[in-house]
Each structure stands twice: as C-alpha cells, then as structure tokens.
Tab-separated table of C-alpha atoms in Angstrom:
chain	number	residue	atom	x	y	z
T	1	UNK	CA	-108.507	-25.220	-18.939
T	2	UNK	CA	-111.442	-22.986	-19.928
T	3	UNK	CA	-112.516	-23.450	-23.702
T	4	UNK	CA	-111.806	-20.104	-24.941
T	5	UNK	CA	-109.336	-18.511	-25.870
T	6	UNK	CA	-108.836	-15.293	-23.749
T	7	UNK	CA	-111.397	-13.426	-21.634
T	8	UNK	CA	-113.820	-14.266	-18.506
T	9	UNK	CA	-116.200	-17.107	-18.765
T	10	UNK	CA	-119.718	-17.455	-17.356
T	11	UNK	CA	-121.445	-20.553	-16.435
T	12	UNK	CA	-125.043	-20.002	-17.201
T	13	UNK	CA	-126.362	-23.243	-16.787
T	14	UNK	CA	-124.766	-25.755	-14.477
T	15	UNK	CA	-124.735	-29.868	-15.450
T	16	UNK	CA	-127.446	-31.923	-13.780
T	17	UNK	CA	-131.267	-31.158	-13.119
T	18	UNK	CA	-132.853	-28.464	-13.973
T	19	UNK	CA	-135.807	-26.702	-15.295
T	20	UNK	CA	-136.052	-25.793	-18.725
T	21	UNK	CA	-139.484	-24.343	-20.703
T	22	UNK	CA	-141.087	-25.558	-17.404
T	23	UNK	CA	-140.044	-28.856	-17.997
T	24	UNK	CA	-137.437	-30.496	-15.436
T	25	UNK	CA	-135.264	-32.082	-17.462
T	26	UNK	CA	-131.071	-33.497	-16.783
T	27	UNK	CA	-128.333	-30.921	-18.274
T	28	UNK	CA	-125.618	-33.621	-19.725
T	29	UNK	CA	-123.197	-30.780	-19.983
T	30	UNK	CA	-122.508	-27.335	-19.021
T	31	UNK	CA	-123.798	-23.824	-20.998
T	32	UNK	CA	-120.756	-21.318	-20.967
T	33	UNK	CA	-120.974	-17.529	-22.247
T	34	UNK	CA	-117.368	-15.920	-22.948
T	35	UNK	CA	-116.276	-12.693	-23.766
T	36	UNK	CA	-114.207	-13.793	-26.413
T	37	UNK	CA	-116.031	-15.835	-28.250
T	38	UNK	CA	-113.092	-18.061	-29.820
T	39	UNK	CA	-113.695	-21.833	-28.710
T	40	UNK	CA	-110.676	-24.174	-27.696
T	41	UNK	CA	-109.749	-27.629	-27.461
T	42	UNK	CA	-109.623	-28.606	-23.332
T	43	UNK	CA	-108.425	-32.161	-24.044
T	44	UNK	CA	-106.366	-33.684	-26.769
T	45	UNK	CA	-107.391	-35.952	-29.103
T	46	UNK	CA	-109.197	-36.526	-33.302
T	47	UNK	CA	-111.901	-34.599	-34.263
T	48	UNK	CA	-114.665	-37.703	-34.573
T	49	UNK	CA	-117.094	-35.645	-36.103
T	50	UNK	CA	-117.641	-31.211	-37.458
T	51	UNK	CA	-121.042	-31.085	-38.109
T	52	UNK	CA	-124.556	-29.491	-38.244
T	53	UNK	CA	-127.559	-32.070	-38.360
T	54	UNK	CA	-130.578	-30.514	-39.898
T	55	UNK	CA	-133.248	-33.157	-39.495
T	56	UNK	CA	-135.493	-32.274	-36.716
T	57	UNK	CA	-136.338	-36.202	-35.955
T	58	UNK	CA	-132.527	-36.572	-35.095
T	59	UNK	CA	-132.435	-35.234	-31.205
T	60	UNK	CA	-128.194	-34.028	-32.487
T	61	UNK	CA	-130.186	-31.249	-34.562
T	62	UNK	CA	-130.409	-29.042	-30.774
T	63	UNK	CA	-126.963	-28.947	-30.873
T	64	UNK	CA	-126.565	-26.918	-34.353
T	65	UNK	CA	-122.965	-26.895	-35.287
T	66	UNK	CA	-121.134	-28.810	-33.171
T	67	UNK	CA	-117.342	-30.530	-33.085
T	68	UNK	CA	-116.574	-33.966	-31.232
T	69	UNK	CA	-112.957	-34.842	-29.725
T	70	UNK	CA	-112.150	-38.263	-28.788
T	71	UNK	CA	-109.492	-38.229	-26.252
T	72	UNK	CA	-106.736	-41.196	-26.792
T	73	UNK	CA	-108.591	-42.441	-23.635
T	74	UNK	CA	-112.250	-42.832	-25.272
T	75	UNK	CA	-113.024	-39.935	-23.637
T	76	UNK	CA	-115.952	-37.415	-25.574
T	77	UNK	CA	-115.431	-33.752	-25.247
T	78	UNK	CA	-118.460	-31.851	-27.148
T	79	UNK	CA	-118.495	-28.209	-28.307
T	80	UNK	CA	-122.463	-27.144	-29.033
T	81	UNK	CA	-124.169	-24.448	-30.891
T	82	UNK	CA	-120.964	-23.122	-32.422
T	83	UNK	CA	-121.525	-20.180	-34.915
T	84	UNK	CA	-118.453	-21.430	-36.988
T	85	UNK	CA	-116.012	-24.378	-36.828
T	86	UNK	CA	-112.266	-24.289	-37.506
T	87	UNK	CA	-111.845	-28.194	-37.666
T	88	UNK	CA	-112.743	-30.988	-39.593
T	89	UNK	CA	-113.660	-34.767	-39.353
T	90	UNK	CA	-109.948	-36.586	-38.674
T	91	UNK	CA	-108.229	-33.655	-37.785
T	92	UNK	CA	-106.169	-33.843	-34.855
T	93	UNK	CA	-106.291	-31.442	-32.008
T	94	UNK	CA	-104.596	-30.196	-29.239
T	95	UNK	CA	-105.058	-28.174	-25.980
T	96	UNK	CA	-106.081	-24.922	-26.692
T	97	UNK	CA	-106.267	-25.346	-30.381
T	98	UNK	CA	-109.212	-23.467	-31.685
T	99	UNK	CA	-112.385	-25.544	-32.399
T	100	UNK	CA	-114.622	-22.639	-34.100
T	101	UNK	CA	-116.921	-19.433	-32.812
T	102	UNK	CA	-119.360	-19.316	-29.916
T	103	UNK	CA	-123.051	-19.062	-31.725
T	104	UNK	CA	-126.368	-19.289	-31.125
T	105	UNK	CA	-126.926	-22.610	-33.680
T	106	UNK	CA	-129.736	-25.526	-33.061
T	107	UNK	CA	-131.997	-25.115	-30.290
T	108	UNK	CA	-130.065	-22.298	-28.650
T	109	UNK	CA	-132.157	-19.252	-26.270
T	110	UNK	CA	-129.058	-16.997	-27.374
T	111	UNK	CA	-125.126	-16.936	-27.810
T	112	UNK	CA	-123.238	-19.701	-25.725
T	113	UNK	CA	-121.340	-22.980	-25.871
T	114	UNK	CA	-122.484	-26.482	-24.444
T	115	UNK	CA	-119.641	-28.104	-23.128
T	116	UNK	CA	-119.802	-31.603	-22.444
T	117	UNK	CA	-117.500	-34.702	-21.756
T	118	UNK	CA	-118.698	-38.197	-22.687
T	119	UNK	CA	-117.166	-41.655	-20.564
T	120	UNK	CA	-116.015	-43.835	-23.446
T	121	UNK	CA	-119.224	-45.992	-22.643
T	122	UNK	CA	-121.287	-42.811	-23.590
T	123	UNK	CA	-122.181	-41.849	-19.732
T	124	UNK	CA	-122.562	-38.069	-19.754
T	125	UNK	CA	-119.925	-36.595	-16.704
T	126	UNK	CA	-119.750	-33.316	-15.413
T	127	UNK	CA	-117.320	-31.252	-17.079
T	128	UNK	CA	-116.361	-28.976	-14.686
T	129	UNK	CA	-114.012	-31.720	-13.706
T	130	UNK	CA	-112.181	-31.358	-16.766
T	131	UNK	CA	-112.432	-27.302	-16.814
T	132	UNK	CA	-111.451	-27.257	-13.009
T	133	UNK	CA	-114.437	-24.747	-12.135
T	134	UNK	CA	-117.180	-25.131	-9.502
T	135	UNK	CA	-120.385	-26.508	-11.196
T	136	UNK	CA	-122.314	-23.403	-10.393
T	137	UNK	CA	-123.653	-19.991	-12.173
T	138	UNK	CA	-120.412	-17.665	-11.699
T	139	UNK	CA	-117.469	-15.914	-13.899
T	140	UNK	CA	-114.426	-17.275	-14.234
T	141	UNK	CA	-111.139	-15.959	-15.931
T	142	UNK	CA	-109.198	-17.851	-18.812
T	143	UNK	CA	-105.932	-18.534	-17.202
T	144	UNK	CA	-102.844	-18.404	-20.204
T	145	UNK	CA	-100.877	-21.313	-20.240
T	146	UNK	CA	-97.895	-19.693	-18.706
T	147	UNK	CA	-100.824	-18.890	-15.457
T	148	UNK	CA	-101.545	-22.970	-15.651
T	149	UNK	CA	-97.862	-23.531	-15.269
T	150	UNK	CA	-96.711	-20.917	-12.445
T	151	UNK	CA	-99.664	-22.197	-10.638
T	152	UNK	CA	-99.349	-25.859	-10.910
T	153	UNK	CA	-95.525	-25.426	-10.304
T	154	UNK	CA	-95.818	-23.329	-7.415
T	155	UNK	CA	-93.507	-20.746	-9.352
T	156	UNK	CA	-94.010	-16.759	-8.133
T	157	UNK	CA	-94.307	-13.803	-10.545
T	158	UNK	CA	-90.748	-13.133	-10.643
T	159	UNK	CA	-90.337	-16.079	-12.211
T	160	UNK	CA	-92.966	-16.017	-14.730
T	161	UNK	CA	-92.168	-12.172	-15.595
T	162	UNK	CA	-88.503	-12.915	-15.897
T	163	UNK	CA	-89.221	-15.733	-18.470
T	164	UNK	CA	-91.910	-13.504	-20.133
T	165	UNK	CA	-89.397	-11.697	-21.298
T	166	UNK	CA	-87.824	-14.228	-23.360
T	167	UNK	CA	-88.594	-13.723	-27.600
T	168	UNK	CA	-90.489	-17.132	-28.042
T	169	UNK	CA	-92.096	-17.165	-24.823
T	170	UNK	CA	-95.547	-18.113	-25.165
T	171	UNK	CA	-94.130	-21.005	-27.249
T	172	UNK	CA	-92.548	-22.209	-24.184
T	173	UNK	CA	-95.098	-21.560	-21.660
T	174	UNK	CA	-97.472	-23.467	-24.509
T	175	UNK	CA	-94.621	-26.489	-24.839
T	176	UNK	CA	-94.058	-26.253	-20.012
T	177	UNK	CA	-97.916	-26.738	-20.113
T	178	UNK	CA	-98.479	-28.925	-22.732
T	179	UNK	CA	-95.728	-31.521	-20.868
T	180	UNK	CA	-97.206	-31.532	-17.667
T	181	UNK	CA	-100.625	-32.650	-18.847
C-alpha cells in the first residue's frame, strides 16, 4: 500500500545514509513524490498527533505539517511536510483513508511526503517494508484495492472485471482488502 491515493509514485530519497547539503547524514524514512498529491493512511490505527511545530529549537519544526498514526501494535507511521491535513488528534483511521495534501511545509527542497514508520520503542525502520517497494530511487504505480486483492489471491482479470461490474464494487474490493490485512 502506497500512501496516495491514485497515480505513480516516485521514491526520491531512499531510507538510510545519505548525503544531504554536503553533510552525510541517516534518512529515518523515505521522501515520496506522487502525481496525485492526495496522502493516505498505509496502516490502521488513532491519529496521535495533526500538527505543525513552529519553533525552530524543536528539531519536529523540519517536518512542517505533519500527522502521526499509532498502529494498535505501537507501531508509528509519519506523514511529513503535508500542504494540508484532513485529520485530527484522536481521530481514527483506516487504510487508505486520506491523511491531507502532499506540500512542501518545514524544511522541505520542494513538493513531497516523508514517510516513515516508528518501532513502538521509537527505532526508526525502513518503510518500504510496510509500502512493499524496493528501497531505491524508482516509480511505482498505486495499486486499487481490488489490484491488492486479485494479486494477493491469485485471482485473474476475468475475475476481477466480472466483479467490477457489480453497483457497489469498490465497496467490496475496499471491505475483500480491508479483511485480509
């Protein structure tokens, strides 16, 4: 699960070293570009905090507007730089529930989202794990949910364009999906 909602992705700034300003420095998550620019929920969980911090002495003030999941698991999924947010403090979110806008907020060299996934213990991970993408620069497509499912179920277009056809379709691909998380 890519976070956004339609489109192609592209990682422009893998997780782990790398040089920044000249300065070699460790990427905790993962800089994504999309061209649609509407950010999603990859794991479920309760918004922990929607927020912009302004004060420069508080390192959080890079990340501009940002959102904060935590997974039922302890698990921290961050959403950086966001031009807009959709979600609140306590709110409750699930997969591919929008989050807010890709922006260019905080200490930001243009337009993108940093993605990045937390261990309950607050160990950064990479978080290509979680959006099942290599952990390189490279494009990837945002698969629908009804894509996830035919592919994780082995089931062939046929299938998928026989069901497509049904009225509330994309609720059930949504509802398939959602249960075999």
């Amino acid at each position: 699960m890519l976070p956004y909602k339609t489109g192609t992705v592209r990682v422009t700034s893998p997780f782990g070293m790398r040089t920044f300003d000249g300065v070699p420095d460790n990427h905790k998550g993962i800089d994504l570009v999309g061209t649609d620019k509407t950010v999603v929920a990859v794991m479920p969980g309760k918004v922990l905090f929607s927020r912009q911090i302004l004060d420069k002495n508080n390192r959080t003030s890079e990340w501009g507007n940002y959102v904060c999941v935590q997974s039922d698991d302890g698990t921290l999924s961050y959403y950086c730089h966001l031009a807009s947010r959709a979600v609140r403090a306590g709110d409750r979110v699930g997969v591919g529930d929008i989050i807010g806008r890709e922006g260019s907020t905080g200490k930001s060299t243009g337009s993108h989202l940093h993605f990045e996934v937390r261990r309950p213990d607050g160990v950064s991970v990479d978080p290509t794990m979680a959006l099942g993408i290599p952990n390189r620069i490279g494009s990837h497509d945002v698969l629908t949910d009804a894509d996830n499912v035919c592919r994780k179920a082995g089931l062939e277009a046929q299938t998928k364009a026989y069901l497509d056809r049904y009225k509330y379709a994309d609720d059930l691909w949504r509802k398939l999906w959602e249960a075999m998380q």
